[in-house]
mmCIF file of C-alpha atoms in Angstrom:
data_model
loop_
_atom_site.group_PDB
_atom_site.id
_atom_site.type_symbol
_atom_site.label_atom_id
_atom_site.label_comp_id
_atom_site.label_asym_id
_atom_site.label_seq_id
_atom_site.Cartn_x
_atom_site.Cartn_y
_atom_site.Cartn_z
ATOM 1 C CA MET A 1 30.326 -13.120 -8.158
ATOM 2 C CA THR A 2 31.737 -12.462 -11.639
ATOM 3 C CA ASP A 3 29.658 -9.691 -14.508
ATOM 4 C CA ASP A 4 28.801 -12.493 -16.540
ATOM 5 C CA ALA A 5 27.015 -14.284 -13.547
ATOM 6 C CA GLN A 6 25.387 -11.098 -12.684
ATOM 7 C CA MET A 7 24.503 -10.208 -16.127
ATOM 8 C CA ARG A 8 22.042 -13.266 -15.681
ATOM 9 C CA GLY A 9 21.164 -12.317 -13.180
ATOM 10 C CA GLN A 10 22.184 -15.137 -10.659
ATOM 11 C CA ALA A 11 22.001 -14.762 -7.057
ATOM 12 C CA PRO A 12 24.974 -14.342 -5.081
ATOM 13 C CA GLU A 13 26.593 -16.593 -2.541
ATOM 14 C CA VAL A 14 24.768 -15.877 1.074
ATOM 15 C CA GLY A 15 24.894 -18.062 4.258
ATOM 16 C CA PRO A 16 27.128 -19.285 6.561
ATOM 17 C CA GLU A 17 29.616 -19.775 4.304
ATOM 18 C CA ARG A 18 29.697 -15.663 4.181
ATOM 19 C CA GLY A 19 29.464 -15.071 7.923
ATOM 20 C CA VAL A 20 27.692 -11.675 6.252
ATOM 21 C CA VAL A 21 24.218 -10.932 4.275
ATOM 22 C CA THR A 22 23.824 -7.289 3.237
ATOM 23 C CA VAL A 23 20.598 -6.531 3.045
ATOM 24 C CA GLY A 24 19.350 -4.077 1.299
ATOM 25 C CA LEU A 25 16.099 -1.471 1.962
ATOM 26 C CA VAL A 26 14.838 0.494 -1.560
ATOM 27 C CA ALA A 27 11.978 3.165 -0.654
ATOM 28 C CA THR A 28 10.594 4.717 -3.088
ATOM 29 C CA PRO A 29 9.319 7.436 -3.665
ATOM 30 C CA PRO A 30 10.853 9.184 -0.242
ATOM 31 C CA ASP A 31 8.093 9.716 1.958
ATOM 32 C CA GLN A 32 5.801 7.166 3.660
ATOM 33 C CA PRO A 33 8.256 4.460 3.046
ATOM 34 C CA ALA A 34 11.602 6.402 3.830
ATOM 35 C CA ARG A 35 9.972 6.009 7.501
ATOM 36 C CA VAL A 36 9.293 2.943 7.272
ATOM 37 C CA ALA A 37 12.423 1.930 6.512
ATOM 38 C CA GLU A 38 14.486 4.179 8.135
ATOM 39 C CA ARG A 39 13.352 2.263 11.435
ATOM 40 C CA LEU A 40 13.825 -1.061 9.961
ATOM 41 C CA THR A 41 17.251 -0.415 9.324
ATOM 42 C CA ARG A 42 17.789 -0.619 12.306
ATOM 43 C CA GLU A 43 15.735 -3.323 14.440
ATOM 44 C CA LEU A 44 16.195 -5.558 11.255
ATOM 45 C CA PRO A 45 19.129 -7.652 12.024
ATOM 46 C CA GLY A 46 17.846 -8.218 15.361
ATOM 47 C CA LEU A 47 15.112 -10.055 14.092
ATOM 48 C CA LEU A 48 16.654 -11.344 10.692
ATOM 49 C CA ALA A 49 19.775 -13.372 13.538
ATOM 50 C CA ALA A 50 16.671 -14.307 15.647
ATOM 51 C CA ARG A 51 13.771 -15.671 12.615
ATOM 52 C CA VAL A 52 16.340 -16.430 10.030
ATOM 53 C CA ASP A 53 19.586 -17.046 10.934
ATOM 54 C CA GLY A 54 21.534 -16.023 13.525
ATOM 55 C CA ASP A 55 25.440 -17.467 13.372
ATOM 56 C CA VAL A 56 25.333 -14.830 10.229
ATOM 57 C CA ARG A 57 26.308 -10.764 10.589
ATOM 58 C CA TRP A 58 23.780 -8.769 9.017
ATOM 59 C CA GLU A 59 23.949 -6.001 7.640
ATOM 60 C CA VAL A 60 20.859 -3.846 6.160
ATOM 61 C CA ARG A 61 21.204 -0.523 4.487
ATOM 62 C CA SER A 62 18.308 1.497 3.856
ATOM 63 C CA GLY A 63 18.144 4.215 0.441
ATOM 64 C CA TRP A 64 16.563 5.687 -2.457
ATOM 65 C CA GLY A 65 17.357 7.735 -4.634
ATOM 66 C CA VAL A 66 17.721 4.932 -8.475
ATOM 67 C CA VAL A 67 14.945 3.164 -8.669
ATOM 68 C CA ALA A 68 12.079 5.388 -9.535
ATOM 69 C CA PRO A 69 8.760 5.407 -8.490
ATOM 70 C CA ARG A 70 5.814 2.347 -11.548
ATOM 71 C CA ARG A 71 2.717 4.094 -11.581
ATOM 72 C CA ASP A 72 1.444 1.438 -13.354
ATOM 73 C CA GLY A 73 0.863 -0.254 -11.414
ATOM 74 C CA GLY A 74 2.553 -4.168 -11.418
ATOM 75 C CA ALA A 75 5.624 -4.738 -9.351
ATOM 76 C CA ASP A 76 7.742 -6.413 -12.523
ATOM 77 C CA ALA A 77 9.197 -2.633 -14.035
ATOM 78 C CA LEU A 78 9.762 -2.098 -9.953
ATOM 79 C CA LEU A 79 12.640 -5.480 -9.398
ATOM 80 C CA ASP A 80 14.041 -4.594 -12.078
ATOM 81 C CA ASP A 81 15.072 -1.594 -11.020
ATOM 82 C CA VAL A 82 15.693 -3.013 -7.805
ATOM 83 C CA ALA A 83 17.511 -6.009 -9.413
ATOM 84 C CA ARG A 84 19.654 -3.364 -10.583
ATOM 85 C CA ARG A 85 20.144 -0.937 -7.789
ATOM 86 C CA ARG A 86 21.206 -4.785 -5.157
ATOM 87 C CA GLU A 87 23.862 -5.583 -7.890
ATOM 88 C CA GLY A 88 25.242 -1.852 -8.121
ATOM 89 C CA CYS A 89 25.233 -1.354 -5.126
ATOM 90 C CA GLY A 90 26.820 -5.076 -4.194
ATOM 91 C CA TRP A 91 24.580 -6.018 -1.834
ATOM 92 C CA ASP A 92 23.041 -9.456 -1.667
ATOM 93 C CA LEU A 93 19.495 -9.571 -0.873
ATOM 94 C CA ALA A 94 17.137 -6.032 -2.109
ATOM 95 C CA VAL A 95 14.215 -5.457 -0.474
ATOM 96 C CA CYS A 96 11.629 -2.251 -1.767
ATOM 97 C CA LEU A 97 9.236 -0.605 0.681
ATOM 98 C CA THR A 98 6.386 1.709 -1.979
ATOM 99 C CA ASP A 99 3.797 3.297 -1.393
ATOM 100 C CA LEU A 100 2.315 2.524 -4.695
ATOM 101 C CA PRO A 101 -0.355 0.282 -4.968
ATOM 102 C CA LEU A 102 -0.500 -2.252 -6.949
ATOM 103 C CA HIS A 103 -1.750 -5.298 -8.425
ATOM 104 C CA ALA A 104 -2.256 -8.885 -9.323
ATOM 105 C CA GLN A 105 -4.840 -10.840 -11.702
ATOM 106 C CA ARG A 106 -7.171 -7.176 -10.831
ATOM 107 C CA VAL A 107 -6.650 -7.756 -6.745
ATOM 108 C CA PRO A 108 -4.377 -6.102 -4.389
ATOM 109 C CA LEU A 109 -0.266 -7.079 -4.643
ATOM 110 C CA VAL A 110 0.612 -6.899 -0.561
ATOM 111 C CA ALA A 111 4.197 -8.100 -1.409
ATOM 112 C CA HIS A 112 5.655 -10.029 -4.170
ATOM 113 C CA CYS A 113 9.378 -11.348 -3.749
ATOM 114 C CA SER A 114 12.053 -13.048 -7.043
ATOM 115 C CA ALA A 115 14.608 -15.532 -6.847
ATOM 116 C CA ARG A 116 16.225 -15.352 -9.563
ATOM 117 C CA ARG A 117 16.649 -11.648 -9.300
ATOM 118 C CA ARG A 118 16.974 -11.917 -5.899
ATOM 119 C CA VAL A 119 14.759 -9.387 -4.719
ATOM 120 C CA GLY A 120 11.492 -8.107 -3.156
ATOM 121 C CA VAL A 121 8.921 -5.726 -2.631
ATOM 122 C CA VAL A 122 5.812 -4.877 -0.385
ATOM 123 C CA SER A 123 3.260 -2.640 -0.964
ATOM 124 C CA LEU A 124 2.783 -0.451 2.719
ATOM 125 C CA PRO A 125 -0.805 0.819 2.012
ATOM 126 C CA ALA A 126 -1.648 -3.123 0.740
ATOM 127 C CA LEU A 127 -1.076 -3.222 4.502
ATOM 128 C CA GLY A 128 -3.661 -1.726 6.012
ATOM 129 C CA LEU A 129 -3.083 0.797 9.419
ATOM 130 C CA GLY A 130 -0.534 -1.317 10.906
ATOM 131 C CA GLN A 131 2.619 -0.301 8.301
ATOM 132 C CA LEU A 132 5.229 -0.347 10.372
ATOM 133 C CA ARG A 133 4.397 -4.470 11.947
ATOM 134 C CA ALA A 134 3.027 -6.307 9.330
ATOM 135 C CA GLY A 135 5.878 -4.269 7.433
ATOM 136 C CA ARG A 136 8.951 -5.936 9.176
ATOM 137 C CA VAL A 137 7.158 -9.034 8.779
ATOM 138 C CA ALA A 138 6.753 -8.958 5.061
ATOM 139 C CA VAL A 139 10.173 -7.858 4.917
ATOM 140 C CA ALA A 140 11.950 -10.518 7.284
ATOM 141 C CA GLY A 141 9.528 -12.990 5.156
ATOM 142 C CA LEU A 142 10.122 -12.047 1.833
ATOM 143 C CA VAL A 143 14.793 -12.781 3.024
ATOM 144 C CA GLU A 144 13.660 -15.953 4.749
ATOM 145 C CA GLY A 145 12.418 -16.989 1.606
ATOM 146 C CA LEU A 146 14.539 -15.473 -0.897
ATOM 147 C CA LEU A 147 17.741 -16.740 1.430
ATOM 148 C CA ALA A 148 15.731 -20.501 0.923
ATOM 149 C CA ALA A 149 14.921 -20.249 -2.647
ATOM 150 C CA ASP A 150 17.523 -21.402 -5.164
ATOM 151 C CA GLY A 151 17.740 -18.167 -7.697
ATOM 152 C CA ARG A 152 20.071 -19.927 -10.203
ATOM 153 C CA SER A 153 18.036 -22.255 -10.331
ATOM 154 C CA GLY A 154 14.817 -19.414 -10.371
ATOM 155 C CA ARG A 155 13.730 -21.433 -7.914
ATOM 156 C CA PRO A 156 10.865 -20.118 -5.688
ATOM 157 C CA MET A 157 10.450 -19.558 -2.251
ATOM 158 C CA ALA A 158 10.165 -23.261 -0.653
ATOM 159 C CA ASP A 159 6.292 -24.057 1.081
ATOM 160 C CA GLU A 160 7.612 -23.632 3.973
ATOM 161 C CA GLN A 161 8.362 -20.277 4.009
ATOM 162 C CA ALA A 162 5.287 -19.593 1.804
ATOM 163 C CA ALA A 163 3.233 -20.892 4.188
ATOM 164 C CA ARG A 164 5.166 -19.212 7.197
ATOM 165 C CA MET A 165 4.431 -15.697 4.909
ATOM 166 C CA VAL A 166 0.596 -16.268 4.554
ATOM 167 C CA GLU A 167 -0.034 -16.236 8.806
ATOM 168 C CA ASP A 168 2.098 -14.060 9.597
ATOM 169 C CA VAL A 169 1.264 -11.362 7.629
ATOM 170 C CA ALA A 170 -2.747 -12.126 7.853
ATOM 171 C CA PRO A 171 -4.978 -12.217 5.632
ATOM 172 C CA ILE A 172 -3.639 -13.188 2.346
ATOM 173 C CA ARG A 173 -2.814 -15.555 0.229
ATOM 174 C CA ARG A 174 0.047 -17.402 -1.768
ATOM 175 C CA PHE A 175 -0.138 -16.680 -5.307
ATOM 176 C CA VAL A 176 1.838 -18.066 -8.053
ATOM 177 C CA ASP A 177 1.772 -16.340 -12.216
ATOM 178 C CA ASP A 178 2.200 -19.189 -15.046
ATOM 179 C CA GLU A 179 3.176 -16.628 -17.377
ATOM 180 C CA THR A 180 5.738 -14.777 -15.402
ATOM 181 C CA ASP A 181 9.467 -16.507 -15.297
ATOM 182 C CA ASP A 182 10.229 -19.193 -11.939
ATOM 183 C CA GLY A 183 11.611 -17.461 -9.026
ATOM 184 C CA GLU A 184 8.378 -14.715 -8.868
ATOM 185 C CA VAL A 185 6.060 -15.393 -6.210
ATOM 186 C CA GLY A 186 3.635 -12.822 -5.058
ATOM 187 C CA PHE A 187 1.284 -11.865 -1.914
ATOM 188 C CA VAL A 188 -2.027 -10.962 -2.223
ATOM 189 C CA ALA A 189 -5.315 -9.569 -0.476
ATOM 190 C CA SER A 190 -8.948 -10.660 -0.825
ATOM 191 C CA ARG A 191 -10.933 -8.733 -3.534
ATOM 192 C CA VAL A 192 -12.942 -6.506 -1.221
ATOM 193 C CA THR A 193 -11.727 -6.590 2.062
ATOM 194 C CA GLY A 194 -8.062 -5.578 0.872
ATOM 195 C CA ARG A 195 -9.273 -3.333 -0.814
ATOM 196 C CA LEU A 196 -10.286 -1.228 2.614
ATOM 197 C CA ARG A 197 -7.762 -2.416 3.974
ATOM 198 C CA LEU A 198 -5.229 -0.908 1.242
ATOM 199 C CA VAL A 199 -7.094 3.202 1.098
ATOM 200 C CA ALA A 200 -7.751 2.955 4.892
ATOM 201 C CA GLY A 201 -3.465 2.325 4.357
ATOM 202 C CA MET A 202 -3.056 4.943 1.769
ATOM 203 C CA VAL A 203 -4.891 7.912 3.905
ATOM 204 C CA ARG A 204 -2.359 6.149 7.315
ATOM 205 C CA ALA A 205 1.071 6.374 4.543
ATOM 206 C CA ASN A 206 -0.981 10.435 3.081
ATOM 207 C CA ARG A 207 -1.299 11.071 7.177
ATOM 208 C CA PRO A 208 -4.406 13.079 7.860
ATOM 209 C CA GLY A 209 -2.704 15.476 10.512
ATOM 210 C CA ARG A 210 0.247 16.909 8.435
ATOM 211 C CA ALA A 211 -3.164 18.013 5.553
ATOM 212 C CA LEU A 212 -5.346 19.834 8.973
ATOM 213 C CA LEU A 213 -1.371 21.709 10.283
ATOM 214 C CA GLY A 214 -1.148 22.874 6.474
ATOM 215 C CA MET A 215 -5.007 24.186 6.475
ATOM 216 C CA SER A 216 -3.669 26.563 9.999
ATOM 217 C CA LYS A 217 -4.307 29.141 7.271
ATOM 218 C CA LEU A 218 -8.084 28.643 6.767
ATOM 219 C CA LEU A 219 -8.761 27.538 10.334
ATOM 220 C CA VAL A 220 -8.214 31.338 11.188
ATOM 221 C CA GLY A 221 -10.120 32.552 8.306
ATOM 222 C CA ALA A 222 -12.870 29.898 9.283
ATOM 223 C CA PHE A 223 -12.709 32.236 12.884
ATOM 224 C CA GLY A 224 -13.036 35.344 10.572
ATOM 225 C CA THR A 225 -15.865 34.472 9.803
ATOM 226 C CA ALA A 226 -17.559 32.560 12.636
ATOM 227 C CA ALA A 227 -16.871 35.766 14.556
ATOM 228 C CA PHE A 228 -18.996 38.258 12.696
ATOM 229 C CA SER A 229 -21.183 36.006 11.700
ATOM 230 C CA LEU A 230 -21.981 35.702 15.860
ATOM 231 C CA ALA A 231 -22.644 39.471 15.608
ATOM 232 C CA THR A 232 -26.073 39.462 12.944
ATOM 233 C CA SER A 233 -28.555 38.596 14.891
ATOM 234 C CA SER A 234 -30.351 37.335 11.455
ATOM 235 C CA ILE A 235 -28.164 34.325 11.327
ATOM 236 C CA TRP A 236 -28.677 34.154 14.908
ATOM 237 C CA GLN A 237 -32.742 33.560 13.323
ATOM 238 C CA MET A 238 -31.729 31.318 11.098
ATOM 239 C CA GLY A 239 -30.437 28.655 13.284
ATOM 240 C CA ASP A 240 -33.112 28.978 15.020
ATOM 241 C CA ALA A 241 -35.150 28.045 12.481
ATOM 242 C CA LEU A 242 -33.910 24.909 10.881
ATOM 243 C CA ASP A 243 -33.900 21.619 11.802
ATOM 244 C CA GLY A 244 -31.358 18.767 12.740
ATOM 245 C CA LEU A 245 -31.620 17.899 9.302
ATOM 246 C CA ARG A 246 -30.936 20.939 7.422
ATOM 247 C CA LEU A 247 -28.507 21.865 9.571
ATOM 248 C CA THR A 248 -26.970 18.598 9.536
ATOM 249 C CA VAL A 249 -26.960 18.663 4.799
ATOM 250 C CA ILE A 250 -25.630 22.098 5.375
ATOM 251 C CA MET A 251 -22.604 21.019 7.275
ATOM 252 C CA LEU A 252 -21.607 18.089 4.853
ATOM 253 C CA LEU A 253 -22.407 20.702 1.460
ATOM 254 C CA SER A 254 -19.479 23.648 3.340
ATOM 255 C CA LEU A 255 -17.208 20.603 4.308
ATOM 256 C CA ALA A 256 -17.841 18.986 0.542
ATOM 257 C CA ALA A 257 -17.469 22.467 -0.407
ATOM 258 C CA LEU A 258 -13.444 22.669 1.407
ATOM 259 C CA VAL A 259 -12.550 19.843 -0.435
ATOM 260 C CA GLY A 260 -13.743 20.548 -2.760
ATOM 261 C CA TRP A 261 -12.436 23.861 -3.561
ATOM 262 C CA LEU A 262 -8.460 22.416 -1.801
ATOM 263 C CA VAL A 263 -8.738 20.207 -5.035
ATOM 264 C CA VAL A 264 -9.875 22.492 -7.890
ATOM 265 C CA ALA A 265 -7.614 25.426 -6.860
ATOM 266 C CA HIS A 266 -4.555 23.880 -5.993
ATOM 267 C CA HIS A 267 -4.902 21.033 -9.210
ATOM 268 C CA LEU A 268 -4.347 18.094 -6.769
ATOM 269 C CA TRP A 269 -6.331 15.876 -9.311
ATOM 270 C CA GLU A 270 -4.970 13.089 -10.451
ATOM 271 C CA LYS A 271 -5.292 12.522 -13.759
ATOM 272 C CA PRO A 272 -5.186 8.495 -15.654
ATOM 273 C CA SER A 273 -2.272 9.167 -17.745
ATOM 274 C CA PRO A 274 0.382 7.156 -19.947
ATOM 275 C CA ASP A 275 1.709 6.439 -16.258
ATOM 276 C CA THR A 276 -0.990 6.625 -13.809
ATOM 277 C CA SER A 277 -3.623 4.049 -15.212
ATOM 278 C CA ALA A 278 -7.065 5.010 -14.647
ATOM 279 C CA GLU A 279 -7.408 2.291 -12.270
ATOM 280 C CA LEU A 280 -4.347 3.933 -10.003
ATOM 281 C CA ALA A 281 -5.537 7.903 -10.562
ATOM 282 C CA ARG A 282 -8.459 7.158 -9.081
ATOM 283 C CA LEU A 283 -7.236 5.475 -6.410
ATOM 284 C CA PHE A 284 -5.016 7.956 -5.051
ATOM 285 C CA ASN A 285 -8.040 10.237 -5.950
ATOM 286 C CA LEU A 286 -10.028 8.099 -3.447
ATOM 287 C CA GLY A 287 -7.052 8.349 -1.027
ATOM 288 C CA THR A 288 -6.448 12.435 -1.459
ATOM 289 C CA VAL A 289 -10.562 13.077 -0.166
ATOM 290 C CA ILE A 290 -10.150 11.838 2.448
ATOM 291 C CA THR A 291 -7.304 12.663 3.401
ATOM 292 C CA LEU A 292 -8.768 15.838 2.973
ATOM 293 C CA GLY A 293 -11.946 14.914 4.259
ATOM 294 C CA LEU A 294 -10.298 14.047 7.475
ATOM 295 C CA ALA A 295 -9.047 16.467 8.472
ATOM 296 C CA ALA A 296 -11.545 19.138 7.235
ATOM 297 C CA LEU A 297 -13.866 17.128 10.035
ATOM 298 C CA VAL A 298 -11.183 17.920 12.945
ATOM 299 C CA SER A 299 -10.876 21.401 11.926
ATOM 300 C CA TYR A 300 -14.666 21.581 11.908
ATOM 301 C CA ALA A 301 -15.006 20.779 14.903
ATOM 302 C CA VAL A 302 -11.946 22.666 15.917
ATOM 303 C CA LEU A 303 -13.821 25.456 14.939
ATOM 304 C CA PHE A 304 -17.053 24.392 16.476
ATOM 305 C CA VAL A 305 -16.042 23.623 20.372
ATOM 306 C CA GLY A 306 -14.862 27.389 19.267
ATOM 307 C CA THR A 307 -17.173 28.528 18.263
ATOM 308 C CA VAL A 308 -19.807 27.241 21.232
ATOM 309 C CA GLY A 309 -17.643 29.086 24.094
ATOM 310 C CA ALA A 310 -17.521 32.185 22.107
ATOM 311 C CA ALA A 311 -21.386 32.263 21.850
ATOM 312 C CA ALA A 312 -21.732 31.755 25.163
ATOM 313 C CA LEU A 313 -18.891 34.012 26.321
ATOM 314 C CA LEU A 314 -20.270 37.063 24.121
ATOM 315 C CA ILE A 315 -23.860 36.453 23.870
ATOM 316 C CA ASP A 316 -26.065 36.794 27.225
ATOM 317 C CA ALA A 317 -28.910 34.698 27.909
ATOM 318 C CA SER A 318 -31.694 37.105 27.587
ATOM 319 C CA VAL A 319 -30.065 39.138 24.654
ATOM 320 C CA LEU A 320 -30.480 35.453 22.756
ATOM 321 C CA GLU A 321 -33.923 35.481 24.514
ATOM 322 C CA GLN A 322 -34.936 38.590 23.430
ATOM 323 C CA ASN A 323 -33.979 37.805 19.454
ATOM 324 C CA LEU A 324 -35.124 34.541 19.436
ATOM 325 C CA GLY A 325 -38.535 34.770 21.338
ATOM 326 C CA HIS A 326 -38.198 31.449 23.445
ATOM 327 C CA PRO A 327 -36.264 30.739 26.873
ATOM 328 C CA VAL A 328 -32.690 29.564 25.483
ATOM 329 C CA GLY A 329 -30.813 27.020 26.904
ATOM 330 C CA LEU A 330 -27.179 25.154 26.412
ATOM 331 C CA ARG A 331 -29.134 23.818 22.786
ATOM 332 C CA ASP A 332 -30.028 26.768 21.554
ATOM 333 C CA TYR A 333 -26.232 27.263 21.898
ATOM 334 C CA LEU A 334 -25.427 24.684 20.355
ATOM 335 C CA THR A 335 -27.397 25.920 17.134
ATOM 336 C CA LEU A 336 -26.272 29.085 16.821
ATOM 337 C CA ALA A 337 -22.323 27.648 16.506
ATOM 338 C CA TRP A 338 -23.379 24.350 14.210
ATOM 339 C CA ILE A 339 -24.971 27.491 11.212
ATOM 340 C CA ILE A 340 -22.254 29.495 12.532
ATOM 341 C CA SER A 341 -18.996 26.722 12.001
ATOM 342 C CA SER A 342 -20.549 25.686 8.357
ATOM 343 C CA MET A 343 -21.156 29.372 7.198
ATOM 344 C CA ALA A 344 -17.394 29.986 7.776
ATOM 345 C CA THR A 345 -16.250 27.124 6.815
ATOM 346 C CA VAL A 346 -17.128 27.580 3.764
ATOM 347 C CA GLY A 347 -15.281 31.549 3.939
ATOM 348 C CA GLY A 348 -12.353 29.333 5.121
ATOM 349 C CA ALA A 349 -11.654 27.673 1.937
ATOM 350 C CA ILE A 350 -12.524 31.017 0.021
ATOM 351 C CA GLY A 351 -9.988 32.094 1.612
ATOM 352 C CA SER A 352 -7.850 28.697 0.895
ATOM 353 C CA GLY A 353 -6.464 29.295 -1.989
ATOM 354 C CA LEU A 354 -3.857 31.707 0.010
ATOM 355 C CA GLU A 355 -2.688 28.488 1.987
ATOM 356 C CA ASP A 356 0.655 27.350 1.205
ATOM 357 C CA GLU A 357 0.801 25.840 -2.130
ATOM 358 C CA GLU A 358 3.242 23.070 -0.493
ATOM 359 C CA ASP A 359 1.586 22.023 2.431
ATOM 360 C CA VAL A 360 -2.075 21.942 0.633
ATOM 361 C CA ARG A 361 -0.304 20.081 -1.840
ATOM 362 C CA ALA A 362 1.294 17.609 0.787
ATOM 363 C CA ALA A 363 -2.459 16.463 0.820
ATOM 364 C CA ALA A 364 -2.127 14.778 -2.745
ATOM 365 C CA TYR A 365 -1.692 10.994 -2.510
ATOM 366 C CA GLY A 366 0.125 11.858 -5.788
ATOM 367 C CA TYR A 367 2.763 13.709 -4.468
ATOM 368 C CA HIS A 368 6.439 12.974 -2.376
ATOM 369 C CA PRO A 369 9.189 15.351 -1.184
ATOM 370 C CA THR A 370 11.471 14.316 0.166
ATOM 371 C CA PRO A 371 11.444 13.574 4.390
ATOM 372 C CA ARG A 372 14.147 16.265 5.553
ATOM 373 C CA GLY A 373 16.416 14.404 7.421
ATOM 374 C CA TRP A 374 16.166 11.558 4.699
ATOM 375 C CA HIS A 375 19.876 11.014 3.528
ATOM 376 C CA ASP A 376 20.313 7.622 0.509
ATOM 377 C CA GLU A 377 23.166 5.754 1.631
ATOM 378 C CA GLN A 378 23.951 5.195 -1.804
ATOM 379 C CA ASP A 379 24.950 8.792 -2.676
ATOM 380 C CA GLU A 380 26.667 9.584 0.848
ATOM 381 C CA GLU A 381 29.019 6.698 0.111
ATOM 382 C CA ALA A 382 29.278 8.958 -3.089
ATOM 383 C CA ASP A 383 30.409 11.686 -1.513
ATOM 384 C CA GLY A 384 33.105 11.066 1.268
ATOM 385 C CA ARG A 385 34.512 8.900 -2.037
#
């Protein structure tokens, strides 16, 4: 392809006549998308051969680096970046995997492709919880559609490929914006269920288990507070006097205090800015709060179970009966562990200021550290030269 053709965004000639088709997978930012891209790099050649064309050799390359994550909620600027990456690397087609929420007409955008640029983008969180499975199908569908489209005339993917994409990555629908350039086709989710799936996908991409590991010092501090509380008879009487509703409210307040302290102490709250729209900031904050909330809930459960065991081991039933003034059973030990776990969670929240900054900030949805072991193929080629 000539340089003039590249500047005009014309498509390379791909297909059986060339014998090989090179597909680039670009992960942005290099976190959850990088892990998905690494898996798809190994799986896509066989899938594309079976689904699209078995007479050509499929080469799938992955990387990141040149393409910067866009926070405007749209796909156009991101597609431009991916197109420049495709031309610079000499790929026939390119698909960007991003964990940024994208929107079109105020509904979640699942995928978008540009026949003129010969590139596409998939928003992983919009796929929900099964991002690897759905991402595999979505990328294969975009590649099939881009090959069927005539990039030089700007014609979008054919109705047959678009219908197959809608069927395979359901529930989505095809979306064509008459105001955009020819050859632009998007696939959007519904307004209500699509947003719920988007939030679930954001939490999935944020990996609550990672946040739980980052709260290890907090849990140790909470166990220390619980051990001290177990030796305080006034707390035994307090727990015995409270009913289930009050204990539930205290538990919820303690969890809210823990999450709020983590957000404030580690500056995890995303504020709207010229680069981040108010809607996107709200989604980021919602993903962060839910992630921390799930991690806090699991840590509370671990603390509760540990406190029940410690109470049964350290506090004899006769001693507890003498202090409470009535016969005791399992319910009394559970109630005691409940109030102590709530108090210890608040104490642990204060100690969470000593948590490792990197571990805690990983729970913020807008924070994307480079994953260990991930290498950009373009960087590796440059090092080889």
